[in-house]
Amino acid sequence: MEKESSEIQIPQDFPTKRAPVGWFEKRIPARGLSLSLDDVKVLYQELSVINRKFGESTISSLPKDPKMSDEEWGRYKFYLLEDAFCLTVSISGDEDQQLYGENAEVFESDNLPHPIRKIYFNNITAWQRHAQNTRPQNSIEVDLDFSKPPLLDPFSVLSEPTPNSSNVTVRADDMTFYKAARQVVDTKLAKHRTWYSAIHRSFAYDMGVWLLALPAGLVIATYYMDRWLPVGGDLDAFRWAFFLYALGIVVLGYRFLSGYLKWAFPVNVLTENNDKGLRHRIALGGILIWLSYKAADSIYALVPFAP
């Protein structure tokens, strides 16, 4: 049986309305980067300095525990600063190896996975050791993904960017913290941009199809159709079937080359992984040069005044 409305007890301190809450938040993509462990370490150290200043400000506002002496309270505050305001690091390898640390020494550990697939660090884990079920007022999360895409992925949407989880998230109530963290991220990552990052953006595949694959396919299919299946020849009836099939082969070949290109030139590169992609990049460059030569040769042969 439902209670009558008159029986519902409402606490006297029941809030009639909640005050609005505001903060600054930015998710910064960290894609198209060529980094070394030293570069990542520098980023970690500079963000740690910003987080430590936030910790000093927070701890200085804590009321003193009356049960502690001044010396005990001082030691406790130092302990909080060291334990609750550090950036915890998780480093993952391709073979499911994991390494965890809470200072910059983790980047020099003898137990580092090889190759490294992902580096993740934040100031949330340490905070929650002392304030469960809460987030710090000012938080930083850095996720760097150095994995490679598959050569052919039948499940991905070709128009979408190459899958990669790399990003930096800054969420802060304090504008000073927010601006300082963003400046560090922008300056430390922007100078490590790769020259080929455009191939991993949205619609890069589509632009390649319309600007490269289809024109090259039309020229090559037309050239070899007239060369191998001339008008009036014995196989004249198969001319357009050959044309469509040849065009499809070129477009399908472009799809494979596109996947190969993204695999050989991954979204993010870590120097210490000693990636063997250089040989593949040279091979890929040779293939592209050969295809460009064949396309140019075919176009030249179709020009009316060509000898």
Coordinates of C-alpha atoms in Angstrom, one line a residue:
M1 CA 0.0 0.0 0.0
E2 CA 1.4 3.4 -0.9
K3 CA 2.0 5.9 1.8
E4 CA -0.2 9.0 1.9
S5 CA 1.7 12.1 0.9
S6 CA 1.1 13.5 4.4
E7 CA 3.1 10.6 5.9
I8 CA 6.3 11.4 3.9
Q9 CA 8.9 12.9 6.2
I10 CA 11.0 15.7 4.6
P11 CA 14.2 16.6 6.5
Q12 CA 14.3 20.2 7.6
D13 CA 17.7 20.7 6.0
F14 CA 16.4 19.3 2.7
P15 CA 17.9 21.5 -0.1
T16 CA 15.4 23.4 -2.1
K17 CA 17.9 24.0 -5.0
R18 CA 21.4 23.2 -5.8
A19 CA 24.0 25.8 -6.6
P20 CA 25.5 25.7 -10.1
V21 CA 29.0 24.2 -10.4
G22 CA 31.5 25.2 -13.1
W23 CA 34.9 24.0 -14.2
F24 CA 37.3 24.1 -17.1
E25 CA 37.8 21.0 -19.2
K26 CA 39.7 20.1 -22.4
R27 CA 40.4 16.8 -24.1
I28 CA 43.5 17.4 -26.2
P29 CA 44.2 14.8 -29.0
A30 CA 47.8 13.5 -28.8
R31 CA 48.1 12.1 -32.3
G32 CA 50.8 12.3 -35.0
L33 CA 53.7 12.3 -32.5
S34 CA 57.2 10.9 -32.6
L35 CA 58.4 10.7 -29.1
S36 CA 61.2 9.2 -27.0
L37 CA 61.0 8.0 -23.4
D38 CA 62.9 11.2 -22.4
D39 CA 60.3 13.3 -24.1
V40 CA 57.5 11.5 -22.2
K41 CA 59.6 11.8 -19.0
V42 CA 59.9 15.6 -19.4
L43 CA 56.2 15.9 -19.9
Y44 CA 55.6 13.8 -16.8
Q45 CA 58.0 15.9 -14.7
E46 CA 56.6 19.3 -15.8
L47 CA 53.0 18.2 -15.1
S48 CA 54.2 16.8 -11.7
V49 CA 55.5 20.2 -10.8
I50 CA 52.1 21.8 -11.6
N51 CA 50.3 19.0 -9.6
R52 CA 52.6 19.5 -6.6
K53 CA 51.8 23.2 -6.5
F54 CA 48.1 22.3 -6.4
G55 CA 48.9 19.8 -3.6
E56 CA 50.8 22.5 -1.6
S57 CA 47.9 24.9 -1.9
T58 CA 45.4 22.2 -0.9
I59 CA 47.3 20.9 2.1
S60 CA 48.0 24.4 3.4
S61 CA 44.3 25.0 3.8
L62 CA 43.7 21.8 5.9
P63 CA 42.7 22.4 9.5
K64 CA 45.3 21.1 11.9
D65 CA 44.5 17.9 13.8
P66 CA 44.4 18.9 17.4
K67 CA 45.6 15.5 18.5
M68 CA 48.9 16.0 16.7
S69 CA 51.9 18.0 17.7
D70 CA 53.3 20.6 15.3
E71 CA 56.1 18.2 14.4
E72 CA 53.7 15.3 13.7
W73 CA 51.4 17.6 11.7
G74 CA 54.3 18.8 9.6
R75 CA 55.4 15.2 8.9
Y76 CA 51.8 14.2 8.1
K77 CA 51.4 17.1 5.6
F78 CA 54.7 16.1 3.9
Y79 CA 53.5 12.5 3.7
L80 CA 50.2 13.7 2.1
L81 CA 52.1 15.9 -0.4
E82 CA 54.3 13.0 -1.5
D83 CA 51.6 10.2 -1.5
A84 CA 48.4 12.0 -2.6
F85 CA 49.8 14.5 -5.1
C86 CA 52.0 12.4 -7.4
L87 CA 51.3 11.2 -10.9
T88 CA 51.0 7.4 -11.1
V89 CA 52.2 5.7 -14.3
S90 CA 51.2 2.5 -16.0
I91 CA 53.2 1.2 -18.9
S92 CA 51.9 -1.7 -21.1
G93 CA 53.7 -3.9 -23.6
D94 CA 52.5 -5.8 -26.6
E95 CA 52.7 -9.1 -24.8
D96 CA 50.5 -7.9 -21.9
Q97 CA 53.6 -6.9 -19.8
Q98 CA 52.7 -4.2 -17.2
L99 CA 54.9 -1.8 -15.2
Y100 CA 53.6 0.6 -12.6
G101 CA 55.4 3.5 -10.9
E102 CA 54.8 6.7 -9.0
N103 CA 57.8 8.8 -10.0
A104 CA 59.9 9.6 -13.1
E105 CA 62.3 6.7 -12.3
V106 CA 59.8 4.3 -13.9
F107 CA 60.9 5.5 -17.3
E108 CA 64.4 4.3 -16.6
S109 CA 63.4 0.9 -15.1
D110 CA 65.1 -2.3 -16.2
N111 CA 61.7 -3.9 -16.3
L112 CA 60.3 -1.7 -19.0
P113 CA 58.2 -3.7 -21.5
H114 CA 59.5 -3.9 -25.1
P115 CA 58.0 -2.9 -27.3
I116 CA 55.8 -0.4 -25.3
R117 CA 52.2 -0.3 -26.5
K118 CA 50.8 2.3 -24.1
I119 CA 51.8 4.8 -21.4
Y120 CA 49.2 6.2 -19.1
F121 CA 49.6 8.5 -16.1
N122 CA 47.3 10.6 -14.0
N123 CA 46.9 12.4 -10.6
I124 CA 43.6 10.8 -9.8
T125 CA 44.8 7.3 -8.5
A126 CA 47.0 8.8 -5.8
W127 CA 44.3 11.3 -4.7
Q128 CA 41.7 8.5 -4.3
R129 CA 44.0 6.6 -1.8
H130 CA 43.1 9.4 0.6
A131 CA 39.7 10.6 -0.7
Q132 CA 37.8 7.6 -1.9
N133 CA 34.9 8.1 -4.4
T134 CA 36.0 11.6 -5.2
R135 CA 38.1 13.3 -7.9
P136 CA 40.7 16.1 -7.3
Q137 CA 39.4 19.5 -8.1
N138 CA 42.2 19.7 -10.7
S139 CA 42.9 16.6 -12.6
I140 CA 45.3 15.5 -15.4
E141 CA 45.1 12.3 -17.5
V142 CA 47.7 11.5 -20.2
D143 CA 47.1 8.5 -22.4
L144 CA 49.8 7.8 -25.1
D145 CA 49.0 4.9 -27.5
F146 CA 51.9 3.5 -29.6
S147 CA 50.1 0.6 -31.1
K148 CA 49.9 -0.1 -34.8
P149 CA 46.7 -0.6 -36.8
P150 CA 46.2 -3.9 -38.6
L151 CA 47.2 -4.1 -42.3
L152 CA 43.6 -4.8 -43.3
D153 CA 40.8 -4.1 -40.9
P154 CA 37.4 -5.3 -42.3
F155 CA 35.5 -3.8 -39.3
S156 CA 36.7 -0.2 -39.4
V157 CA 35.0 2.6 -41.3
L158 CA 37.5 3.8 -43.9
S159 CA 36.4 7.4 -43.6
E160 CA 37.1 7.6 -39.9
P161 CA 40.5 8.5 -38.4
T162 CA 42.9 5.7 -37.7
P163 CA 41.9 4.2 -34.3
N164 CA 44.2 5.5 -31.6
S165 CA 43.3 6.3 -28.0
S166 CA 46.0 9.0 -27.4
N167 CA 44.7 12.1 -25.7
V168 CA 45.4 14.4 -22.7
T169 CA 42.4 15.4 -20.5
V170 CA 42.7 18.5 -18.2
R171 CA 39.8 19.2 -15.9
A172 CA 40.2 22.0 -13.3
D173 CA 38.3 24.3 -11.1
D174 CA 41.3 26.6 -11.0
M175 CA 42.1 28.6 -14.2
T176 CA 45.8 28.9 -13.2
F177 CA 46.1 25.1 -13.0
Y178 CA 44.2 24.7 -16.3
K179 CA 46.2 27.1 -18.3
A180 CA 49.6 25.9 -16.9
A181 CA 48.7 22.2 -17.7
R182 CA 47.5 23.1 -21.2
Q183 CA 50.6 25.2 -22.0
V184 CA 52.9 22.3 -21.0
V185 CA 50.9 19.8 -23.1
D186 CA 50.8 22.1 -26.1
T187 CA 54.5 23.1 -26.0
K188 CA 55.9 19.7 -25.2
L189 CA 53.9 17.7 -27.7
A190 CA 53.4 20.1 -30.6
K191 CA 57.1 20.2 -31.5
H192 CA 57.1 16.4 -31.9
R193 CA 54.5 16.3 -34.7
T194 CA 55.2 13.9 -37.6
W195 CA 55.1 15.1 -41.2
Y196 CA 52.8 12.3 -42.3
S197 CA 50.1 12.7 -39.7
A198 CA 47.5 13.8 -42.3
I199 CA 47.1 10.2 -43.6
H200 CA 45.5 9.2 -40.2
R201 CA 42.8 12.0 -40.3
S202 CA 39.1 11.7 -41.2
F203 CA 38.4 11.2 -44.9
A204 CA 42.0 10.8 -45.8
Y205 CA 41.2 7.5 -47.4
D206 CA 38.3 9.0 -49.4
M207 CA 40.5 11.9 -50.7
G208 CA 43.0 9.3 -51.8
V209 CA 40.4 7.3 -53.6
W210 CA 39.1 10.3 -55.6
L211 CA 42.4 12.1 -56.2
L212 CA 44.7 9.1 -56.7
A213 CA 43.2 5.7 -57.0
L214 CA 40.3 6.4 -59.3
P215 CA 42.2 8.6 -61.8
A216 CA 45.1 6.1 -61.8
G217 CA 42.7 3.2 -62.2
L218 CA 40.8 4.9 -65.1
V219 CA 44.0 5.7 -67.0
I220 CA 45.6 2.3 -66.4
A221 CA 42.4 0.4 -67.3
T222 CA 41.9 2.4 -70.5
Y223 CA 45.5 2.1 -71.6
Y224 CA 45.7 -1.7 -71.1
M225 CA 42.2 -2.2 -72.5
D226 CA 43.2 -0.6 -75.8
R227 CA 46.6 -2.4 -75.8
W228 CA 45.4 -5.9 -74.9
L229 CA 41.8 -5.9 -76.2
P230 CA 41.8 -3.6 -79.3
V231 CA 38.6 -2.6 -81.0
G232 CA 37.7 -5.2 -83.6
G233 CA 39.9 -7.8 -82.1
D234 CA 38.9 -11.4 -81.2
L235 CA 38.3 -10.4 -77.6
D236 CA 36.5 -7.1 -78.4
A237 CA 33.4 -8.3 -76.4
F238 CA 35.4 -8.4 -73.2
R239 CA 36.7 -4.9 -73.4
W240 CA 34.3 -3.2 -70.8
A241 CA 34.3 -6.3 -68.5
F242 CA 38.2 -6.0 -68.5
F243 CA 37.9 -2.2 -67.9
L244 CA 35.6 -2.5 -64.9
Y245 CA 37.6 -5.4 -63.4
A246 CA 40.9 -3.6 -63.9
L247 CA 39.5 -0.4 -62.3
G248 CA 38.3 -2.5 -59.3
I249 CA 41.7 -4.2 -58.9
V250 CA 43.4 -0.8 -58.8
V251 CA 41.0 0.5 -56.2
L252 CA 41.3 -2.7 -54.1
G253 CA 45.1 -2.4 -54.4
Y254 CA 44.9 1.2 -53.1
R255 CA 42.9 0.0 -50.1
F256 CA 45.7 -2.5 -49.3
L257 CA 48.4 0.2 -49.8
S258 CA 46.5 2.6 -47.6
G259 CA 46.4 0.0 -44.8
Y260 CA 50.1 -0.8 -45.4
L261 CA 50.9 3.0 -45.3
K262 CA 49.1 3.5 -42.0
W263 CA 50.9 0.4 -40.6
A264 CA 54.3 1.5 -41.8
F265 CA 53.8 5.1 -40.6
P266 CA 51.8 4.6 -37.4
V267 CA 49.8 7.3 -35.6
N268 CA 52.4 7.7 -32.8
V269 CA 56.0 6.4 -32.7
L270 CA 58.1 5.7 -29.7
T271 CA 61.9 5.8 -30.5
E272 CA 62.8 3.1 -27.9
N273 CA 60.5 0.6 -29.6
N274 CA 63.1 0.3 -32.4
D275 CA 60.4 -0.1 -35.0
K276 CA 61.5 -2.0 -38.1
G277 CA 59.1 0.0 -40.2
L278 CA 61.9 1.7 -42.1
R279 CA 62.4 -1.2 -44.5
H280 CA 58.6 -1.2 -45.1
R281 CA 58.6 2.5 -45.7
I282 CA 61.4 2.2 -48.3
A283 CA 59.5 -0.7 -50.0
L284 CA 56.3 1.3 -49.9
G285 CA 58.1 4.3 -51.4
G286 CA 59.3 2.1 -54.2
I287 CA 55.8 0.8 -54.9
L288 CA 54.4 4.3 -55.0
I289 CA 57.2 5.5 -57.3
W290 CA 56.5 2.5 -59.7
L291 CA 52.8 3.2 -59.7
S292 CA 53.4 6.9 -60.4
Y293 CA 55.7 6.0 -63.2
K294 CA 53.2 3.6 -64.8
A295 CA 50.4 6.1 -64.5
A296 CA 52.5 8.8 -66.1
D297 CA 53.6 6.4 -68.8
S298 CA 50.0 5.5 -69.6
I299 CA 48.9 9.1 -69.7
Y300 CA 51.8 10.0 -72.0
A301 CA 50.9 7.0 -74.3
L302 CA 47.4 8.3 -74.6
V303 CA 48.4 11.8 -75.6
P304 CA 47.6 12.3 -79.4
F305 CA 50.9 13.8 -80.3
A306 CA 53.0 11.3 -78.4
P307 CA 55.5 9.4 -80.7

